[in-house]
PDB file of C-alpha atoms in Angstrom:
ATOM      1  CA  MET A   1     -47.801   5.123  40.223  1.00  0.00           C
ATOM      2  CA  LYS A   2     -44.631   5.293  42.330  1.00  0.00           C
ATOM      3  CA  THR A   3     -46.674   4.542  45.450  1.00  0.00           C
ATOM      4  CA  ILE A   4     -48.122   1.432  43.776  1.00  0.00           C
ATOM      5  CA  LEU A   5     -44.649   0.283  42.724  1.00  0.00           C
ATOM      6  CA  LEU A   6     -43.180   0.840  46.182  1.00  0.00           C
ATOM      7  CA  SER A   7     -46.030  -1.068  47.802  1.00  0.00           C
ATOM      8  CA  ALA A   8     -45.533  -3.975  45.402  1.00  0.00           C
ATOM      9  CA  LEU A   9     -41.805  -4.162  46.124  1.00  0.00           C
ATOM     10  CA  ILE A  10     -42.359  -4.039  49.877  1.00  0.00           C
ATOM     11  CA  THR A  11     -44.948  -6.821  49.603  1.00  0.00           C
ATOM     12  CA  ILE A  12     -42.530  -9.006  47.640  1.00  0.00           C
ATOM     13  CA  SER A  13     -39.701  -8.461  50.115  1.00  0.00           C
ATOM     14  CA  ALA A  14     -41.989  -9.352  53.009  1.00  0.00           C
ATOM     15  CA  LEU A  15     -43.247 -12.639  51.536  1.00  0.00           C
ATOM     16  CA  PRO A  16     -42.117 -15.710  53.446  1.00  0.00           C
ATOM     17  CA  VAL A  17     -39.842 -17.908  51.402  1.00  0.00           C
ATOM     18  CA  CYS A  18     -41.878 -21.077  51.565  1.00  0.00           C
ATOM     19  CA  ALA A  19     -39.962 -23.324  49.187  1.00  0.00           C
ATOM     20  CA  GLN A  20     -37.225 -21.902  46.985  1.00  0.00           C
ATOM     21  CA  LEU A  21     -35.820 -18.676  45.618  1.00  0.00           C
ATOM     22  CA  SER A  22     -33.853 -18.245  42.399  1.00  0.00           C
ATOM     23  CA  ILE A  23     -32.373 -15.206  40.722  1.00  0.00           C
ATOM     24  CA  GLY A  24     -30.825 -14.684  37.319  1.00  0.00           C
ATOM     25  CA  ILE A  25     -30.295 -12.513  34.273  1.00  0.00           C
ATOM     26  CA  ILE A  26     -32.505 -12.197  31.219  1.00  0.00           C
ATOM     27  CA  GLY A  27     -32.496 -10.249  27.971  1.00  0.00           C
ATOM     28  CA  GLY A  28     -33.597 -10.278  24.379  1.00  0.00           C
ATOM     29  CA  TYR A  29     -35.389  -8.714  21.428  1.00  0.00           C
ATOM     30  CA  SER A  30     -38.535  -6.569  21.525  1.00  0.00           C
ATOM     31  CA  HIS A  31     -40.775  -6.093  18.469  1.00  0.00           C
ATOM     32  CA  ALA A  32     -42.249  -2.782  19.580  1.00  0.00           C
ATOM     33  CA  THR A  33     -44.957  -0.426  18.404  1.00  0.00           C
ATOM     34  CA  GLN A  34     -47.591   1.978  19.739  1.00  0.00           C
ATOM     35  CA  ARG A  35     -51.373   1.871  19.506  1.00  0.00           C
ATOM     36  CA  ILE A  36     -52.294   5.392  18.406  1.00  0.00           C
ATOM     37  CA  SER A  37     -55.744   6.968  18.343  1.00  0.00           C
ATOM     38  CA  GLY A  38     -57.274  10.443  18.333  1.00  0.00           C
ATOM     39  CA  ARG A  39     -54.651  11.883  16.015  1.00  0.00           C
ATOM     40  CA  THR A  40     -54.908  15.271  14.335  1.00  0.00           C
ATOM     41  CA  TYR A  41     -52.533  16.687  11.734  1.00  0.00           C
ATOM     42  CA  ASN A  42     -51.794  20.399  11.679  1.00  0.00           C
ATOM     43  CA  ASN A  43     -48.954  22.541  10.324  1.00  0.00           C
ATOM     44  CA  GLN A  44     -48.520  25.672   8.243  1.00  0.00           C
ATOM     45  CA  ASP A  45     -49.295  24.076   4.890  1.00  0.00           C
ATOM     46  CA  PHE A  46     -51.691  21.278   5.632  1.00  0.00           C
ATOM     47  CA  ALA A  47     -54.537  20.446   7.986  1.00  0.00           C
ATOM     48  CA  SER A  48     -56.771  17.418   7.874  1.00  0.00           C
ATOM     49  CA  GLU A  49     -58.968  15.167  10.002  1.00  0.00           C
ATOM     50  CA  ASP A  50     -58.710  12.429   7.346  1.00  0.00           C
ATOM     51  CA  GLU A  51     -56.975   9.449   9.009  1.00  0.00           C
ATOM     52  CA  SER A  52     -55.981   8.040   5.613  1.00  0.00           C
ATOM     53  CA  LEU A  53     -53.477  10.897   5.312  1.00  0.00           C
ATOM     54  CA  PHE A  54     -51.734  10.291   8.646  1.00  0.00           C
ATOM     55  CA  ALA A  55     -48.373   8.557   8.920  1.00  0.00           C
ATOM     56  CA  GLU A  56     -48.764   4.779   9.087  1.00  0.00           C
ATOM     57  CA  THR A  57     -47.659   3.051  12.274  1.00  0.00           C
ATOM     58  CA  ARG A  58     -44.948   0.399  11.974  1.00  0.00           C
ATOM     59  CA  SER A  59     -43.150  -1.896  14.397  1.00  0.00           C
ATOM     60  CA  THR A  60     -39.536  -1.211  15.282  1.00  0.00           C
ATOM     61  CA  PRO A  61     -36.762  -3.472  16.614  1.00  0.00           C
ATOM     62  CA  GLN A  62     -35.898  -2.737  20.250  1.00  0.00           C
ATOM     63  CA  TRP A  63     -34.358  -4.632  23.178  1.00  0.00           C
ATOM     64  CA  HIS A  64     -34.694  -5.394  26.881  1.00  0.00           C
ATOM     65  CA  GLY A  65     -32.455  -6.836  29.584  1.00  0.00           C
ATOM     66  CA  GLY A  66     -32.098  -7.084  33.345  1.00  0.00           C
ATOM     67  CA  VAL A  67     -32.588  -9.427  36.283  1.00  0.00           C
ATOM     68  CA  ILE A  68     -35.293 -11.960  37.095  1.00  0.00           C
ATOM     69  CA  ALA A  69     -36.268 -13.568  40.395  1.00  0.00           C
ATOM     70  CA  ASP A  70     -38.379 -16.660  40.972  1.00  0.00           C
ATOM     71  CA  LEU A  71     -40.163 -17.308  44.269  1.00  0.00           C
ATOM     72  CA  ARG A  72     -42.240 -20.466  44.648  1.00  0.00           C
ATOM     73  CA  LEU A  73     -45.496 -19.722  46.460  1.00  0.00           C
ATOM     74  CA  ILE A  74     -47.461 -22.986  46.470  1.00  0.00           C
ATOM     75  CA  LYS A  75     -47.099 -26.116  44.391  1.00  0.00           C
ATOM     76  CA  GLY A  76     -46.880 -25.127  40.745  1.00  0.00           C
ATOM     77  CA  PHE A  77     -47.329 -21.375  41.299  1.00  0.00           C
ATOM     78  CA  HIS A  78     -44.406 -18.958  41.258  1.00  0.00           C
ATOM     79  CA  LEU A  79     -43.997 -15.201  41.533  1.00  0.00           C
ATOM     80  CA  GLN A  80     -41.518 -13.905  38.944  1.00  0.00           C
ATOM     81  CA  PRO A  81     -40.675 -10.218  39.307  1.00  0.00           C
ATOM     82  CA  GLN A  82     -38.216  -8.679  36.874  1.00  0.00           C
ATOM     83  CA  VAL A  83     -36.270  -5.424  36.819  1.00  0.00           C
ATOM     84  CA  LEU A  84     -35.492  -4.486  33.229  1.00  0.00           C
ATOM     85  CA  ILE A  85     -34.041  -1.739  31.127  1.00  0.00           C
ATOM     86  CA  SER A  86     -36.530  -1.838  28.275  1.00  0.00           C
ATOM     87  CA  SER A  87     -36.426   0.003  24.959  1.00  0.00           C
ATOM     88  CA  LYS A  88     -39.840   0.715  23.426  1.00  0.00           C
ATOM     89  CA  GLY A  89     -41.016   2.882  20.577  1.00  0.00           C
ATOM     90  CA  VAL A  90     -42.637   3.155  17.196  1.00  0.00           C
ATOM     91  CA  LYS A  91     -41.817   3.889  13.567  1.00  0.00           C
ATOM     92  CA  GLU A  92     -44.173   6.034  11.496  1.00  0.00           C
ATOM     93  CA  GLU A  93     -44.079   6.516   7.740  1.00  0.00           C
ATOM     94  CA  GLU A  94     -45.954   8.893   5.448  1.00  0.00           C
ATOM     95  CA  SER A  95     -45.909   9.086   1.642  1.00  0.00           C
ATOM     96  CA  TRP A  96     -46.288  11.942  -0.802  1.00  0.00           C
ATOM     97  CA  ARG A  97     -49.552  12.476  -2.616  1.00  0.00           C
ATOM     98  CA  PRO A  98     -50.943  15.602  -4.327  1.00  0.00           C
ATOM     99  CA  GLU A  99     -52.827  16.665  -1.215  1.00  0.00           C
ATOM    100  CA  HIS A 100     -49.976  15.792   1.154  1.00  0.00           C
ATOM    101  CA  TRP A 101     -46.469  16.916   0.252  1.00  0.00           C
ATOM    102  CA  VAL A 102     -44.224  14.848   2.521  1.00  0.00           C
ATOM    103  CA  ASP A 103     -42.276  11.586   2.217  1.00  0.00           C
ATOM    104  CA  GLY A 104     -41.188  11.078   5.813  1.00  0.00           C
ATOM    105  CA  THR A 105     -40.056   8.569   8.419  1.00  0.00           C
ATOM    106  CA  TYR A 106     -40.354   9.228  12.154  1.00  0.00           C
ATOM    107  CA  LYS A 107     -38.702   7.014  14.777  1.00  0.00           C
ATOM    108  CA  THR A 108     -39.476   7.212  18.488  1.00  0.00           C
ATOM    109  CA  ARG A 109     -37.294   5.361  21.028  1.00  0.00           C
ATOM    110  CA  LEU A 110     -38.174   5.348  24.720  1.00  0.00           C
ATOM    111  CA  ILE A 111     -35.903   3.775  27.362  1.00  0.00           C
ATOM    112  CA  TYR A 112     -37.735   2.654  30.511  1.00  0.00           C
ATOM    113  CA  LEU A 113     -36.965   1.114  33.847  1.00  0.00           C
ATOM    114  CA  GLU A 114     -39.613  -1.604  33.677  1.00  0.00           C
ATOM    115  CA  ILE A 115     -40.913  -3.792  36.535  1.00  0.00           C
ATOM    116  CA  PRO A 116     -43.048  -6.779  35.419  1.00  0.00           C
ATOM    117  CA  LEU A 117     -44.665  -8.752  38.273  1.00  0.00           C
ATOM    118  CA  ASN A 118     -45.674 -12.077  36.742  1.00  0.00           C
ATOM    119  CA  LEU A 119     -47.560 -14.889  38.441  1.00  0.00           C
ATOM    120  CA  VAL A 120     -46.697 -18.095  36.572  1.00  0.00           C
ATOM    121  CA  TYR A 121     -47.737 -21.715  36.747  1.00  0.00           C
ATOM    122  CA  LYS A 122     -45.134 -24.385  35.954  1.00  0.00           C
ATOM    123  CA  PHE A 123     -45.551 -28.027  35.057  1.00  0.00           C
ATOM    124  CA  HIS A 124     -43.086 -30.699  34.016  1.00  0.00           C
ATOM    125  CA  LEU A 125     -42.658 -31.271  30.306  1.00  0.00           C
ATOM    126  CA  GLY A 126     -39.735 -33.261  28.919  1.00  0.00           C
ATOM    127  CA  PRO A 127     -36.372 -32.410  30.506  1.00  0.00           C
ATOM    128  CA  GLY A 128     -37.644 -29.215  32.116  1.00  0.00           C
ATOM    129  CA  LYS A 129     -40.736 -27.176  32.933  1.00  0.00           C
ATOM    130  CA  LEU A 130     -43.194 -25.217  30.845  1.00  0.00           C
ATOM    131  CA  ALA A 131     -44.197 -21.924  32.463  1.00  0.00           C
ATOM    132  CA  VAL A 132     -47.220 -19.778  31.586  1.00  0.00           C
ATOM    133  CA  GLY A 133     -48.517 -16.712  33.355  1.00  0.00           C
ATOM    134  CA  ALA A 134     -49.389 -13.048  33.407  1.00  0.00           C
ATOM    135  CA  GLY A 135     -49.211  -9.968  35.571  1.00  0.00           C
ATOM    136  CA  PRO A 136     -48.982  -6.196  35.649  1.00  0.00           C
ATOM    137  CA  TYR A 137     -45.975  -4.099  34.755  1.00  0.00           C
ATOM    138  CA  PHE A 138     -44.948  -0.616  35.810  1.00  0.00           C
ATOM    139  CA  ALA A 139     -42.376   1.466  33.924  1.00  0.00           C
ATOM    140  CA  PHE A 140     -40.639   4.818  34.336  1.00  0.00           C
ATOM    141  CA  PRO A 141     -38.782   6.611  31.526  1.00  0.00           C
ATOM    142  CA  LEU A 142     -35.012   7.067  31.618  1.00  0.00           C
ATOM    143  CA  SER A 143     -34.438   8.714  28.237  1.00  0.00           C
ATOM    144  CA  GLY A 144     -35.899   9.040  24.770  1.00  0.00           C
ATOM    145  CA  THR A 145     -35.175  10.284  21.260  1.00  0.00           C
ATOM    146  CA  PHE A 146     -37.299  11.310  18.307  1.00  0.00           C
ATOM    147  CA  LYS A 147     -35.777  11.225  14.813  1.00  0.00           C
ATOM    148  CA  SER A 148     -37.471  12.631  11.720  1.00  0.00           C
ATOM    149  CA  GLU A 149     -36.177  12.486   8.170  1.00  0.00           C
ATOM    150  CA  GLY A 150     -37.710  12.854   4.754  1.00  0.00           C
ATOM    151  CA  LYS A 151     -38.307  14.911   1.645  1.00  0.00           C
ATOM    152  CA  LEU A 152     -40.769  17.628   0.696  1.00  0.00           C
ATOM    153  CA  LYS A 153     -42.346  17.623  -2.757  1.00  0.00           C
ATOM    154  CA  ASP A 154     -44.668  20.083  -4.423  1.00  0.00           C
ATOM    155  CA  PRO A 155     -48.144  19.052  -5.736  1.00  0.00           C
ATOM    156  CA  ASN A 156     -46.481  17.928  -8.988  1.00  0.00           C
ATOM    157  CA  GLY A 157     -44.087  15.622  -7.165  1.00  0.00           C
ATOM    158  CA  GLN A 158     -41.036  17.829  -7.693  1.00  0.00           C
ATOM    159  CA  PRO A 159     -38.437  18.174  -4.877  1.00  0.00           C
ATOM    160  CA  ALA A 160     -39.089  21.138  -2.608  1.00  0.00           C
ATOM    161  CA  GLY A 161     -36.730  20.471   0.294  1.00  0.00           C
ATOM    162  CA  SER A 162     -35.736  17.920   2.901  1.00  0.00           C
ATOM    163  CA  PHE A 163     -35.433  17.499   6.669  1.00  0.00           C
ATOM    164  CA  ASN A 164     -33.314  15.395   9.016  1.00  0.00           C
ATOM    165  CA  ARG A 165     -33.476  16.037  12.738  1.00  0.00           C
ATOM    166  CA  GLU A 166     -32.929  14.133  15.977  1.00  0.00           C
ATOM    167  CA  GLN A 167     -33.999  15.500  19.346  1.00  0.00           C
ATOM    168  CA  ASN A 168     -34.279  14.335  22.925  1.00  0.00           C
ATOM    169  CA  ILE A 169     -37.749  13.633  24.272  1.00  0.00           C
ATOM    170  CA  GLN A 170     -38.903  15.505  27.371  1.00  0.00           C
ATOM    171  CA  PHE A 171     -40.892  13.628  30.007  1.00  0.00           C
ATOM    172  CA  ASP A 172     -43.730  15.513  31.658  1.00  0.00           C
ATOM    173  CA  ASP A 173     -47.346  14.608  32.356  1.00  0.00           C
ATOM    174  CA  PHE A 174     -48.347  18.043  31.038  1.00  0.00           C
ATOM    175  CA  ALA A 175     -46.812  19.194  27.749  1.00  0.00           C
ATOM    176  CA  GLY A 176     -45.664  22.786  27.747  1.00  0.00           C
ATOM    177  CA  ASN A 177     -43.076  24.750  29.694  1.00  0.00           C
ATOM    178  CA  GLY A 178     -41.811  26.400  26.516  1.00  0.00           C
ATOM    179  CA  TYR A 179     -40.369  23.238  24.971  1.00  0.00           C
ATOM    180  CA  SER A 180     -41.299  22.847  21.301  1.00  0.00           C
ATOM    181  CA  GLY A 181     -40.191  19.241  20.856  1.00  0.00           C
ATOM    182  CA  LYS A 182     -41.736  15.872  21.647  1.00  0.00           C
ATOM    183  CA  TYR A 183     -43.194  15.101  25.062  1.00  0.00           C
ATOM    184  CA  TYR A 184     -44.063  11.818  26.735  1.00  0.00           C
ATOM    185  CA  LYS A 185     -45.499  11.144  30.170  1.00  0.00           C
ATOM    186  CA  ASN A 186     -43.546  10.174  33.282  1.00  0.00           C
ATOM    187  CA  SER A 187     -44.883   6.625  33.596  1.00  0.00           C
ATOM    188  CA  ASP A 188     -46.259   3.633  31.756  1.00  0.00           C
ATOM    189  CA  ALA A 189     -48.265   0.639  32.997  1.00  0.00           C
ATOM    190  CA  GLY A 190     -50.028  -2.364  31.554  1.00  0.00           C
ATOM    191  CA  VAL A 191     -50.227  -6.134  31.542  1.00  0.00           C
ATOM    192  CA  ASN A 192     -47.721  -8.763  30.552  1.00  0.00           C
ATOM    193  CA  ILE A 193     -48.534 -12.263  29.227  1.00  0.00           C
ATOM    194  CA  ILE A 194     -45.698 -14.778  29.271  1.00  0.00           C
ATOM    195  CA  ALA A 195     -44.901 -18.348  28.219  1.00  0.00           C
ATOM    196  CA  GLY A 196     -41.559 -20.042  28.473  1.00  0.00           C
ATOM    197  CA  TYR A 197     -39.489 -23.134  29.083  1.00  0.00           C
ATOM    198  CA  GLU A 198     -37.033 -23.658  31.931  1.00  0.00           C
ATOM    199  CA  PHE A 199     -34.306 -26.287  31.756  1.00  0.00           C
ATOM    200  CA  LYS A 200     -32.949 -28.105  34.798  1.00  0.00           C
ATOM    201  CA  ASN A 201     -29.519 -26.494  34.356  1.00  0.00           C
ATOM    202  CA  GLY A 202     -30.993 -22.997  34.877  1.00  0.00           C
ATOM    203  CA  LEU A 203     -31.319 -21.897  31.260  1.00  0.00           C
ATOM    204  CA  LEU A 204     -34.661 -20.396  30.247  1.00  0.00           C
ATOM    205  CA  VAL A 205     -36.361 -19.043  27.140  1.00  0.00           C
ATOM    206  CA  ASN A 206     -39.476 -16.857  27.169  1.00  0.00           C
ATOM    207  CA  ILE A 207     -41.876 -15.173  24.809  1.00  0.00           C
ATOM    208  CA  ASN A 208     -44.069 -12.403  26.152  1.00  0.00           C
ATOM    209  CA  TYR A 209     -46.619  -9.862  25.026  1.00  0.00           C
ATOM    210  CA  SER A 210     -46.509  -6.505  26.800  1.00  0.00           C
ATOM    211  CA  LEU A 211     -49.721  -4.497  26.395  1.00  0.00           C
ATOM    212  CA  GLY A 212     -49.698  -0.915  27.640  1.00  0.00           C
ATOM    213  CA  LEU A 213     -52.973   0.241  29.182  1.00  0.00           C
ATOM    214  CA  THR A 214     -52.098   3.837  30.006  1.00  0.00           C
ATOM    215  CA  ASP A 215     -51.751   6.795  27.640  1.00  0.00           C
ATOM    216  CA  VAL A 216     -48.042   7.752  27.539  1.00  0.00           C
ATOM    217  CA  TYR A 217     -48.575  10.866  25.378  1.00  0.00           C
ATOM    218  CA  PRO A 218     -49.604  14.113  27.119  1.00  0.00           C
ATOM    219  CA  LYS A 219     -50.842  16.118  24.117  1.00  0.00           C
ATOM    220  CA  ASP A 220     -54.607  15.746  23.843  1.00  0.00           C
ATOM    221  CA  PRO A 221     -56.563  14.485  21.996  1.00  0.00           C
ATOM    222  CA  GLU A 222     -53.930  12.044  20.748  1.00  0.00           C
ATOM    223  CA  VAL A 223     -53.530   8.807  22.722  1.00  0.00           C
ATOM    224  CA  ARG A 224     -50.465   6.546  22.510  1.00  0.00           C
ATOM    225  CA  LYS A 225     -50.069   3.197  24.281  1.00  0.00           C
ATOM    226  CA  ASN A 226     -46.921   1.083  24.163  1.00  0.00           C
ATOM    227  CA  ALA A 227     -46.906  -2.564  23.123  1.00  0.00           C
ATOM    228  CA  TYR A 228     -44.297  -5.150  22.201  1.00  0.00           C
ATOM    229  CA  ILE A 229     -43.704  -8.844  21.628  1.00  0.00           C
ATOM    230  CA  GLY A 230     -40.517  -9.966  23.353  1.00  0.00           C
ATOM    231  CA  ILE A 231     -38.288 -12.999  22.926  1.00  0.00           C
ATOM    232  CA  SER A 232     -35.893 -13.572  25.825  1.00  0.00           C
ATOM    233  CA  ALA A 233     -33.195 -15.941  27.002  1.00  0.00           C
ATOM    234  CA  GLY A 234     -31.608 -16.093  30.412  1.00  0.00           C
ATOM    235  CA  TYR A 235     -30.044 -18.071  33.204  1.00  0.00           C
ATOM    236  CA  GLN A 236     -31.137 -18.365  36.821  1.00  0.00           C
ATOM    237  CA  PHE A 237     -29.498 -20.056  39.781  1.00  0.00           C
ATOM    238  CA  ARG A 238     -31.020 -21.196  43.043  1.00  0.00           C
ATOM    239  CA  LEU A 239     -30.168 -19.068  46.069  1.00  0.00           C
ATOM    240  CA  TRP A 240     -32.146 -20.782  48.778  1.00  0.00           C
ATOM    241  CA  ARG A 241     -34.276 -23.844  49.198  1.00  0.00           C
ATOM    242  CA  ARG A 242     -36.157 -25.417  52.072  1.00  0.00           C
TER     243      ARG A 242
END
């Protein structure tokens, strides 16, 4: 993955600047979740392969921000790489029932260095330009936390205890090494679909869908893939034009 990223960055830096180059800042809100499959549930008191008893996956509010560049390639087509600090994650909730004795909420937050490489097409619309495009992204984790809180109840619904714990996530492609907490893998990759509007004064607004294609969870057979819908605003200024 790092070799792919390095090659992409070298290719971008070597491209001839054929028309204009802009650079700016961008940031906004991410409505994040994870697509989870292959789950199993096992602990001392309960074991089941019944998916109806697993914690339900919810979206969670996150954020992203960083820098954006815009390089015009040929008429209408632009390469728009970004370098972002991007927060991703998921919220999971489970409810008590006679065969499952937990009311719990579990929040995962993963902070990545994310590199989207979008190819966009722009056309004039009103006082500015409408831009639509897509491209791959590559991401590498910087930090992560896992927070669990909830109550235990006996089969009659009576209180039997509670839990509240927050721990740092370890990043390793192979879970183990004596650590008993949560693991995630050392990289993430997928595709990014983007649409936005750019004003003549340099302001821009974007909406994007980031779809993870790689499994970021190392504990088989469970598979977790990141995803989020992002809303961004930014400003870019022209550095060079010919």
